[in-house]
């Protein structure tokens, strides 16, 4: 067993992006003593993300199970925002503005028709509009828009403000923020017992949650069979601003697939307009490229020609934590004491409320809440999804049986 001191936390969260912070905040609210290791709490992918809460407009074939979790998190968003704003005294820019997904040519229109059929089959609310109806809603749209989907339930939040509010909420809830890297997981007697930190210390804890975003698969000391299969997927994003006094520009999120690439424009109440995003499998590269910026501006300009008049104030690239099935890894691993909250890929901001709730539930009760069972990391290793592992020995024995069966 671990040699914890009386002041050791109950939980160490490795990674202080929005997923690590919400886990820490919710766990602290449950009465657990929590520490977070991250050199820049509130940093990470949330500093780049646009913050669309797009359960319906980002629906993909084969992702119906993920849709259930996305919808559940979207349902929790208003209450989550109210509680977080109260706890932190900060606004997070949640806007119930809806989304319009439009098509510019016959191919895009066919794609959108398919998406609409899938949405309807999945019981979702989405209305088909003609090009004229789209322009009536959003007069800045290009005259060539051929039709679109009005999805009144897909909203937005400002991820930077969300991250800042979570830092404050954590501090106010007594979470210890260790502003340093976790260099290595400490495993003793086949149990995760803490981490060695880059500032030289070792922090011991009753349970460890690995919530390192795209870096989650890189923590030293994690046994190979429980290392999360996440990879970085680069996204380049632009920020423009609508000068004051605001001329009417866009009233809701507008998005499209233009020649096979996704482009979206997310208008904030304060005049910021976020344009995203590329999707590139280039490892750890976070260079903003001329090609990436060009493609985003070209596609956004086709949708909303007036965009070229706006000041371009920021270009940035971030890394989404991609997983093999595009869904997150939530809950217990086969290493006692180690849980995961990672692999959120395109849905990290949307899944923040439900992730905090299910991780805190698992940490307190030893059982993964029902809603998260399909997202157990054990779906990749053949284990039972919901429970805290009895022992490492049992997990390894099970793996051996599985290997023998498949040999
Ligand atoms: N969900 C938006 C993106 O990943 O680009």
Short mmCIF file of C-alpha atoms and ligand atoms in Angstrom, two decimals:
data_model
loop_
_atom_site.label_atom_id
_atom_site.label_comp_id
_atom_site.label_asym_id
_atom_site.label_seq_id
_atom_site.Cartn_x
_atom_site.Cartn_y
_atom_site.Cartn_z
CA UNK A 1 0.00 0.00 0.00
CA UNK A 2 1.04 3.61 -0.45
CA UNK A 3 3.06 5.45 2.15
CA UNK A 4 0.80 8.49 2.16
CA UNK A 5 1.40 11.19 4.71
CA UNK A 6 -1.53 12.65 6.68
CA UNK A 7 -1.50 15.67 4.33
CA UNK A 8 -1.42 13.65 1.10
CA UNK A 9 -4.42 14.39 -1.11
CA UNK A 10 -7.07 11.78 -1.74
CA UNK A 11 -6.79 12.48 -5.46
CA UNK A 12 -4.00 13.72 -7.70
CA UNK A 13 -5.16 14.96 -11.11
CA UNK A 14 -2.39 14.96 -13.70
CA UNK A 15 -3.25 17.73 -16.17
CA UNK A 16 -5.02 21.01 -15.44
CA UNK A 17 -6.89 21.66 -18.68
CA UNK A 18 -10.66 22.01 -18.46
CA UNK A 19 -11.13 18.24 -18.09
CA UNK A 20 -8.62 17.94 -15.23
CA UNK A 21 -9.97 21.06 -13.54
CA UNK A 22 -13.61 20.04 -13.71
CA UNK A 23 -12.67 16.64 -12.30
CA UNK A 24 -10.77 18.32 -9.45
CA UNK A 25 -13.53 20.83 -8.73
CA UNK A 26 -16.32 18.23 -8.67
CA UNK A 27 -14.22 15.83 -6.54
CA UNK A 28 -13.42 18.61 -4.05
CA UNK A 29 -17.12 19.44 -3.84
CA UNK A 30 -17.65 15.82 -2.80
CA UNK A 31 -15.33 16.35 0.16
CA UNK A 32 -12.16 14.82 -1.30
CA UNK A 33 -8.78 16.50 -0.87
CA UNK A 34 -7.52 17.14 -4.39
CA UNK A 35 -4.29 18.31 -6.01
CA UNK A 36 -3.74 19.14 -9.69
CA UNK A 37 -0.32 19.01 -11.35
CA UNK A 38 0.06 21.32 -14.33
CA UNK A 39 2.54 24.15 -15.05
CA UNK A 40 -0.30 26.29 -16.45
CA UNK A 41 -3.68 25.35 -15.02
CA UNK A 42 -6.42 26.39 -17.44
CA UNK A 43 -4.09 26.14 -20.44
CA UNK A 44 -4.11 23.47 -23.12
CA UNK A 45 -6.59 22.90 -25.91
CA UNK A 46 -9.24 25.14 -24.29
CA UNK A 47 -7.06 28.14 -25.15
CA UNK A 48 -7.55 27.35 -28.83
CA UNK A 49 -11.01 25.72 -29.02
CA UNK A 50 -13.99 27.64 -30.38
CA UNK A 51 -16.38 26.28 -27.74
CA UNK A 52 -19.20 24.98 -29.89
CA UNK A 53 -21.58 22.73 -27.98
CA UNK A 54 -22.40 20.87 -31.16
CA UNK A 55 -23.94 17.52 -30.22
CA UNK A 56 -26.36 17.64 -33.16
CA UNK A 57 -24.40 19.40 -35.92
CA UNK A 58 -21.23 17.35 -35.29
CA UNK A 59 -23.07 14.01 -35.39
CA UNK A 60 -21.19 11.39 -37.42
CA UNK A 61 -22.15 7.94 -38.68
CA UNK A 62 -21.15 5.24 -36.23
CA UNK A 63 -21.04 7.64 -33.28
CA UNK A 64 -24.56 7.14 -31.89
CA UNK A 65 -23.24 5.95 -28.52
CA UNK A 66 -21.11 9.07 -28.21
CA UNK A 67 -24.18 11.10 -29.21
CA UNK A 68 -25.92 9.92 -26.02
CA UNK A 69 -23.08 11.22 -23.84
CA UNK A 70 -22.85 14.46 -25.83
CA UNK A 71 -26.59 15.10 -25.42
CA UNK A 72 -26.43 14.30 -21.72
CA UNK A 73 -23.61 16.81 -21.25
CA UNK A 74 -25.45 19.43 -23.33
CA UNK A 75 -28.49 18.89 -21.10
CA UNK A 76 -26.36 19.52 -18.00
CA UNK A 77 -24.72 22.67 -19.41
CA UNK A 78 -27.11 25.42 -18.20
CA UNK A 79 -27.09 24.24 -14.57
CA UNK A 80 -23.34 23.60 -14.74
CA UNK A 81 -22.69 27.14 -16.00
CA UNK A 82 -24.96 28.68 -13.36
CA UNK A 83 -23.15 26.77 -10.59
CA UNK A 84 -19.67 27.53 -11.94
CA UNK A 85 -20.41 31.24 -12.41
CA UNK A 86 -21.74 31.38 -8.85
CA UNK A 87 -18.74 29.48 -7.45
CA UNK A 88 -16.13 31.52 -9.33
CA UNK A 89 -17.82 34.91 -9.58
CA UNK A 90 -16.88 34.88 -13.30
CA UNK A 91 -18.94 34.71 -16.49
CA UNK A 92 -18.12 31.99 -19.00
CA UNK A 93 -19.79 33.39 -22.13
CA UNK A 94 -22.48 30.71 -22.48
CA UNK A 95 -24.75 31.72 -25.38
CA UNK A 96 -27.95 29.90 -26.30
CA UNK A 97 -27.67 31.08 -29.87
CA UNK A 98 -28.22 27.92 -31.95
CA UNK A 99 -26.35 26.87 -35.08
CA UNK A 100 -26.94 27.04 -38.82
CA UNK A 101 -25.12 24.45 -40.97
CA UNK A 102 -25.20 25.49 -44.63
CA UNK A 103 -24.28 24.11 -48.05
CA UNK A 104 -22.61 26.03 -50.88
CA UNK A 105 -22.81 23.55 -53.75
CA UNK A 106 -24.64 20.41 -54.81
CA UNK A 107 -22.11 18.08 -53.11
CA UNK A 108 -22.27 19.97 -49.81
CA UNK A 109 -26.04 19.98 -50.06
CA UNK A 110 -26.16 16.20 -50.56
CA UNK A 111 -23.86 15.78 -47.55
CA UNK A 112 -26.11 17.99 -45.45
CA UNK A 113 -29.23 16.09 -46.57
CA UNK A 114 -27.57 12.86 -45.38
CA UNK A 115 -26.71 14.47 -42.05
CA UNK A 116 -30.26 15.71 -41.70
CA UNK A 117 -31.67 12.22 -42.33
CA UNK A 118 -29.29 10.79 -39.70
CA UNK A 119 -30.31 13.49 -37.22
CA UNK A 120 -34.01 12.79 -37.74
CA UNK A 121 -33.46 9.01 -37.44
CA UNK A 122 -31.64 9.72 -34.17
CA UNK A 123 -34.61 11.69 -32.84
CA UNK A 124 -32.83 15.05 -32.92
CA UNK A 125 -34.30 18.48 -33.63
CA UNK A 126 -33.07 19.90 -36.90
CA UNK A 127 -34.98 21.77 -39.60
CA UNK A 128 -34.14 21.94 -43.32
CA UNK A 129 -34.13 25.49 -44.73
CA UNK A 130 -33.88 26.81 -48.27
CA UNK A 131 -31.00 29.11 -49.18
CA UNK A 132 -33.36 32.08 -48.95
CA UNK A 133 -34.53 31.06 -45.49
CA UNK A 134 -30.89 30.73 -44.37
CA UNK A 135 -30.11 34.26 -45.58
CA UNK A 136 -33.21 35.62 -43.90
CA UNK A 137 -31.80 34.31 -40.61
CA UNK A 138 -28.22 35.39 -41.34
CA UNK A 139 -28.15 38.22 -43.93
CA UNK A 140 -24.32 38.19 -44.14
CA UNK A 141 -24.36 34.72 -45.75
CA UNK A 142 -23.21 34.48 -49.36
CA UNK A 143 -25.95 34.65 -52.03
CA UNK A 144 -24.78 31.21 -53.26
CA UNK A 145 -25.85 29.33 -50.12
CA UNK A 146 -28.02 26.45 -51.37
CA UNK A 147 -29.77 25.38 -48.17
CA UNK A 148 -29.03 24.54 -44.59
CA UNK A 149 -29.97 22.98 -41.27
CA UNK A 150 -31.26 25.07 -38.43
CA UNK A 151 -30.31 23.46 -35.13
CA UNK A 152 -31.61 25.57 -32.27
CA UNK A 153 -30.13 23.31 -29.56
CA UNK A 154 -26.41 23.60 -30.44
CA UNK A 155 -25.03 26.50 -28.41
CA UNK A 156 -21.59 27.86 -27.43
CA UNK A 157 -19.42 28.79 -24.48
CA UNK A 158 -16.12 30.70 -24.36
CA UNK A 159 -13.51 28.03 -23.47
CA UNK A 160 -10.93 30.55 -22.23
CA UNK A 161 -13.40 32.03 -19.78
CA UNK A 162 -14.58 28.55 -18.86
CA UNK A 163 -10.98 27.53 -18.05
CA UNK A 164 -10.37 30.69 -16.00
CA UNK A 165 -13.58 30.16 -14.03
CA UNK A 166 -12.64 26.54 -13.32
CA UNK A 167 -9.23 27.63 -11.98
CA UNK A 168 -10.94 30.04 -9.58
CA UNK A 169 -13.62 27.52 -8.61
CA UNK A 170 -10.91 24.95 -7.85
CA UNK A 171 -8.96 27.42 -5.73
CA UNK A 172 -12.08 28.41 -3.81
CA UNK A 173 -12.95 24.73 -3.26
CA UNK A 174 -9.53 24.14 -1.72
CA UNK A 175 -7.90 22.28 -4.63
CA UNK A 176 -4.10 22.47 -4.43
CA UNK A 177 -2.71 23.68 -7.77
CA UNK A 178 0.86 22.41 -8.19
CA UNK A 179 2.22 24.54 -11.05
CA UNK A 180 4.65 21.97 -12.42
CA UNK A 181 4.71 18.92 -14.71
CA UNK A 182 4.05 15.42 -13.48
CA UNK A 183 7.09 13.58 -14.82
CA UNK A 184 6.36 10.02 -13.82
CA UNK A 185 3.57 7.96 -12.32
CA UNK A 186 4.67 6.19 -9.16
CA UNK A 187 3.51 2.57 -9.01
CA UNK A 188 4.08 0.47 -5.92
CA UNK A 189 2.88 -3.07 -5.31
CA UNK A 190 0.91 -2.90 -8.58
CA UNK A 191 -0.97 0.24 -7.55
CA UNK A 192 -0.72 3.87 -8.67
CA UNK A 193 0.23 5.86 -5.58
CA UNK A 194 1.18 9.30 -6.91
CA UNK A 195 3.58 11.05 -9.25
CA UNK A 196 7.09 12.45 -9.33
CA UNK A 197 6.85 16.16 -10.13
CA UNK A 198 9.27 18.20 -12.23
CA UNK A 199 9.97 20.50 -9.29
CA UNK A 200 11.63 17.56 -7.58
CA UNK A 201 8.89 16.50 -5.23
CA UNK A 202 6.87 13.34 -5.11
CA UNK A 203 3.17 13.76 -4.52
CA UNK A 204 1.39 10.75 -3.11
CA UNK A 205 -2.36 10.33 -3.36
CA UNK A 206 -5.04 7.72 -2.78
CA UNK A 207 -6.08 7.81 -6.45
CA UNK A 208 -4.55 9.35 -9.57
CA UNK A 209 -6.56 10.71 -12.50
CA UNK A 210 -4.66 11.06 -15.76
CA UNK A 211 -6.27 14.00 -17.60
CA UNK A 212 -3.40 15.22 -19.74
CA UNK A 213 -5.28 15.78 -23.02
CA UNK A 214 -3.22 14.78 -26.04
CA UNK A 215 -0.20 14.23 -23.73
CA UNK A 216 -1.99 11.55 -21.72
CA UNK A 217 -0.28 8.70 -23.54
CA UNK A 218 3.16 10.05 -22.67
CA UNK A 219 3.36 9.95 -18.89
CA UNK A 220 6.37 7.91 -17.85
CA UNK A 221 5.81 5.04 -15.49
CA UNK A 222 2.34 4.11 -16.75
CA UNK A 223 2.34 0.38 -17.61
CA UNK A 224 2.01 -0.14 -21.37
CA UNK A 225 -1.28 -2.04 -21.12
CA UNK A 226 -3.06 0.85 -19.37
CA UNK A 227 -1.43 3.72 -21.26
CA UNK A 228 -4.32 5.55 -23.00
CA UNK A 229 -4.33 5.23 -26.81
CA UNK A 230 -4.64 8.97 -27.46
CA UNK A 231 -2.92 10.90 -30.23
CA UNK A 232 -2.66 14.59 -31.06
CA UNK A 233 -4.89 15.93 -33.86
CA UNK A 234 -3.88 19.44 -34.79
CA UNK A 235 -6.45 22.19 -35.26
CA UNK A 236 -5.63 25.69 -36.51
CA UNK A 237 -8.06 28.42 -35.44
CA UNK A 238 -8.36 32.14 -36.22
CA UNK A 239 -9.79 34.92 -34.11
CA UNK A 240 -11.23 38.04 -35.73
CA UNK A 241 -13.12 40.88 -34.19
CA UNK A 242 -16.23 42.76 -35.23
CA UNK A 243 -15.34 46.44 -34.52
CA UNK A 244 -17.49 48.53 -32.19
CA UNK A 245 -20.20 49.66 -32.52
CA UNK A 246 -21.09 46.15 -33.65
CA UNK A 247 -22.68 46.06 -37.05
CA UNK A 248 -24.97 43.04 -37.24
CA UNK A 249 -22.67 40.28 -38.44
CA UNK A 250 -23.70 36.79 -37.36
CA UNK A 251 -26.23 36.04 -34.64
CA UNK A 252 -25.49 32.31 -34.31
CA UNK A 253 -22.77 29.78 -35.12
CA UNK A 254 -22.55 29.21 -38.87
CA UNK A 255 -20.78 26.17 -40.24
CA UNK A 256 -20.32 24.18 -43.42
CA UNK A 257 -18.35 21.45 -45.06
CA UNK A 258 -16.59 23.15 -47.97
CA UNK A 259 -14.99 20.71 -50.44
CA UNK A 260 -14.72 18.14 -47.68
CA UNK A 261 -13.23 20.44 -44.97
CA UNK A 262 -15.13 21.65 -41.94
CA UNK A 263 -15.28 25.38 -41.34
CA UNK A 264 -17.21 27.15 -38.62
CA UNK A 265 -17.69 30.75 -37.50
CA UNK A 266 -18.57 31.27 -33.84
CA UNK A 267 -19.69 34.83 -32.93
CA UNK A 268 -19.27 35.89 -29.31
CA UNK A 269 -21.29 38.53 -27.55
CA UNK A 270 -18.18 40.71 -27.08
CA UNK A 271 -17.53 40.92 -30.85
CA UNK A 272 -14.95 38.13 -31.11
CA UNK A 273 -15.47 35.87 -34.12
CA UNK A 274 -13.72 32.50 -33.98
CA UNK A 275 -13.07 30.71 -37.26
CA UNK A 276 -11.99 27.07 -37.17
CA UNK A 277 -10.68 24.56 -37.69
CA UNK A 278 -8.22 22.46 -39.62
CA UNK A 279 -7.84 18.79 -38.70
CA UNK A 280 -4.31 17.52 -39.25
CA UNK A 281 -2.54 14.33 -38.16
CA UNK A 282 0.94 15.79 -37.81
CA UNK A 283 2.08 14.55 -34.43
CA UNK A 284 3.11 17.24 -31.98
CA UNK A 285 3.42 20.05 -34.52
CA UNK A 286 1.59 23.23 -33.49
CA UNK A 287 2.88 25.53 -36.21
CA UNK A 288 0.37 27.96 -37.64
CA UNK A 289 0.86 27.62 -41.39
CA UNK A 290 0.09 29.97 -44.24
CA UNK A 291 -1.79 27.10 -45.89
CA UNK A 292 -3.96 26.49 -42.84
CA UNK A 293 -4.84 30.16 -42.44
CA UNK A 294 -5.45 30.49 -46.18
CA UNK A 295 -7.83 27.53 -46.29
CA UNK A 296 -9.83 28.72 -43.30
CA UNK A 297 -10.14 32.25 -44.65
CA UNK A 298 -10.93 31.04 -48.17
CA UNK A 299 -13.73 28.73 -46.95
CA UNK A 300 -15.07 31.25 -44.41
CA UNK A 301 -15.06 33.94 -47.11
CA UNK A 302 -17.09 31.71 -49.41
CA UNK A 303 -19.68 31.40 -46.66
CA UNK A 304 -19.63 34.97 -45.36
CA UNK A 305 -17.86 37.29 -47.83
CA UNK A 306 -17.86 40.26 -45.43
CA UNK A 307 -15.37 38.46 -43.20
CA UNK A 308 -12.42 39.88 -45.15
CA UNK A 309 -13.24 43.35 -43.78
CA UNK A 310 -12.65 42.27 -40.18
CA UNK A 311 -9.38 42.64 -38.27
CA UNK A 312 -7.59 39.30 -37.84
CA UNK A 313 -6.34 39.40 -34.26
CA UNK A 314 -4.99 35.92 -33.55
CA UNK A 315 -3.93 32.71 -35.24
CA UNK A 316 -3.24 29.64 -33.16
CA UNK A 317 -2.98 25.87 -33.31
CA UNK A 318 -3.90 23.33 -30.65
CA UNK A 319 -3.95 19.56 -30.27
CA UNK A 320 -7.16 17.59 -29.83
CA UNK A 321 -6.75 14.36 -27.87
CA UNK A 322 -7.92 11.83 -30.48
CA UNK A 323 -8.90 8.29 -29.48
CA UNK A 324 -9.34 5.15 -31.63
CA UNK A 325 -13.16 5.50 -31.71
CA UNK A 326 -13.35 9.32 -31.31
CA UNK A 327 -14.92 8.90 -27.86
CA UNK A 328 -13.41 9.73 -24.46
CA UNK A 329 -11.80 7.33 -22.00
CA UNK A 330 -13.48 7.77 -18.63
CA UNK A 331 -12.95 5.91 -15.38
CA UNK A 332 -10.97 3.01 -13.96
CA UNK A 333 -8.04 1.34 -15.65
CA UNK A 334 -6.73 -2.14 -14.88
CA UNK A 335 -4.10 -0.53 -12.65
CA UNK A 336 -5.65 -0.05 -9.21
CA UNK A 337 -5.52 3.61 -8.20
CA UNK A 338 -5.32 4.96 -11.77
CA UNK A 339 -8.31 6.50 -13.59
CA UNK A 340 -8.47 8.22 -16.96
CA UNK A 341 -10.31 11.33 -18.15
CA UNK A 342 -8.95 11.87 -21.63
CA UNK A 343 -9.46 11.26 -25.36
CA UNK A 344 -12.29 13.79 -25.71
CA UNK A 345 -11.18 14.59 -29.27
CA UNK A 346 -13.61 17.12 -30.84
CA UNK A 347 -15.91 17.29 -27.81
CA UNK A 348 -13.83 18.34 -24.81
CA UNK A 349 -15.69 21.57 -24.13
CA UNK A 350 -19.09 19.96 -24.65
CA UNK A 351 -18.24 16.99 -22.42
CA UNK A 352 -16.83 19.04 -19.55
CA UNK A 353 -19.93 18.93 -17.28
CA UNK A 354 -20.61 15.21 -17.61
CA UNK A 355 -16.91 14.33 -17.28
CA UNK A 356 -16.63 16.17 -13.97
CA UNK A 357 -19.73 14.47 -12.64
CA UNK A 358 -18.81 10.92 -13.65
CA UNK A 359 -15.18 11.14 -12.53
CA UNK A 360 -16.15 12.56 -9.15
CA UNK A 361 -18.79 9.84 -8.83
CA UNK A 362 -16.25 7.13 -9.65
CA UNK A 363 -13.65 8.55 -7.26
CA UNK A 364 -16.09 8.70 -4.37
CA UNK A 365 -18.09 5.51 -4.87
CA UNK A 366 -15.66 3.18 -6.65
CA UNK A 367 -18.22 2.68 -9.42
CA UNK A 368 -18.37 4.36 -12.78
CA UNK A 369 -21.80 6.00 -13.21
CA UNK A 370 -24.03 4.24 -15.74
CA UNK A 371 -23.92 7.06 -18.31
CA UNK A 372 -20.15 6.62 -18.70
CA UNK A 373 -19.98 2.81 -18.86
CA UNK A 374 -19.63 2.65 -22.66
CA UNK A 375 -16.61 4.96 -22.35
CA UNK A 376 -14.58 2.93 -19.90
CA UNK A 377 -10.92 2.62 -20.94
CA UNK A 378 -11.44 -1.12 -20.59
CA UNK A 379 -13.38 -1.21 -23.86
CA UNK A 380 -9.93 -1.40 -25.46
CA UNK A 381 -8.65 -4.16 -23.19
CA UNK A 382 -11.71 -6.38 -22.74
CA UNK A 383 -12.24 -5.71 -19.02
CA UNK A 384 -15.44 -5.08 -17.04
CA UNK A 385 -16.26 -1.40 -17.53
CA UNK A 386 -17.75 -0.12 -14.31
CA UNK A 387 -15.82 -1.28 -11.30
CA UNK A 388 -12.65 -0.34 -9.51
CA UNK A 389 -10.21 -3.21 -10.32
CA UNK A 390 -9.91 -5.80 -7.58
CA UNK A 391 -6.19 -6.14 -8.20
CA UNK A 392 -3.61 -5.76 -10.90
CA UNK A 393 -2.97 -9.48 -10.71
CA UNK A 394 -6.60 -10.22 -11.68
CA UNK A 395 -6.40 -7.85 -14.67
CA UNK A 396 -3.16 -9.36 -15.92
CA UNK A 397 -4.59 -12.87 -15.49
CA UNK A 398 -7.63 -11.84 -17.54
CA UNK A 399 -5.41 -10.42 -20.28
CA UNK A 400 -3.49 -13.69 -20.46
CA UNK A 401 -6.75 -15.65 -20.86
CA UNK A 402 -7.89 -13.24 -23.60
CA UNK A 403 -4.58 -13.59 -25.41
CA UNK A 404 -4.77 -17.38 -25.20
CA UNK A 405 -8.34 -17.33 -26.53
CA UNK A 406 -7.41 -15.18 -29.51
CA UNK A 407 -4.21 -17.15 -30.28
N1 LIG B 1 -15.40 20.52 -32.28
C1 LIG B 1 -14.69 21.38 -33.13
C2 LIG B 1 -13.37 20.93 -33.50
O1 LIG B 1 -12.85 19.97 -32.95
O2 LIG B 1 -12.79 21.54 -34.38
#
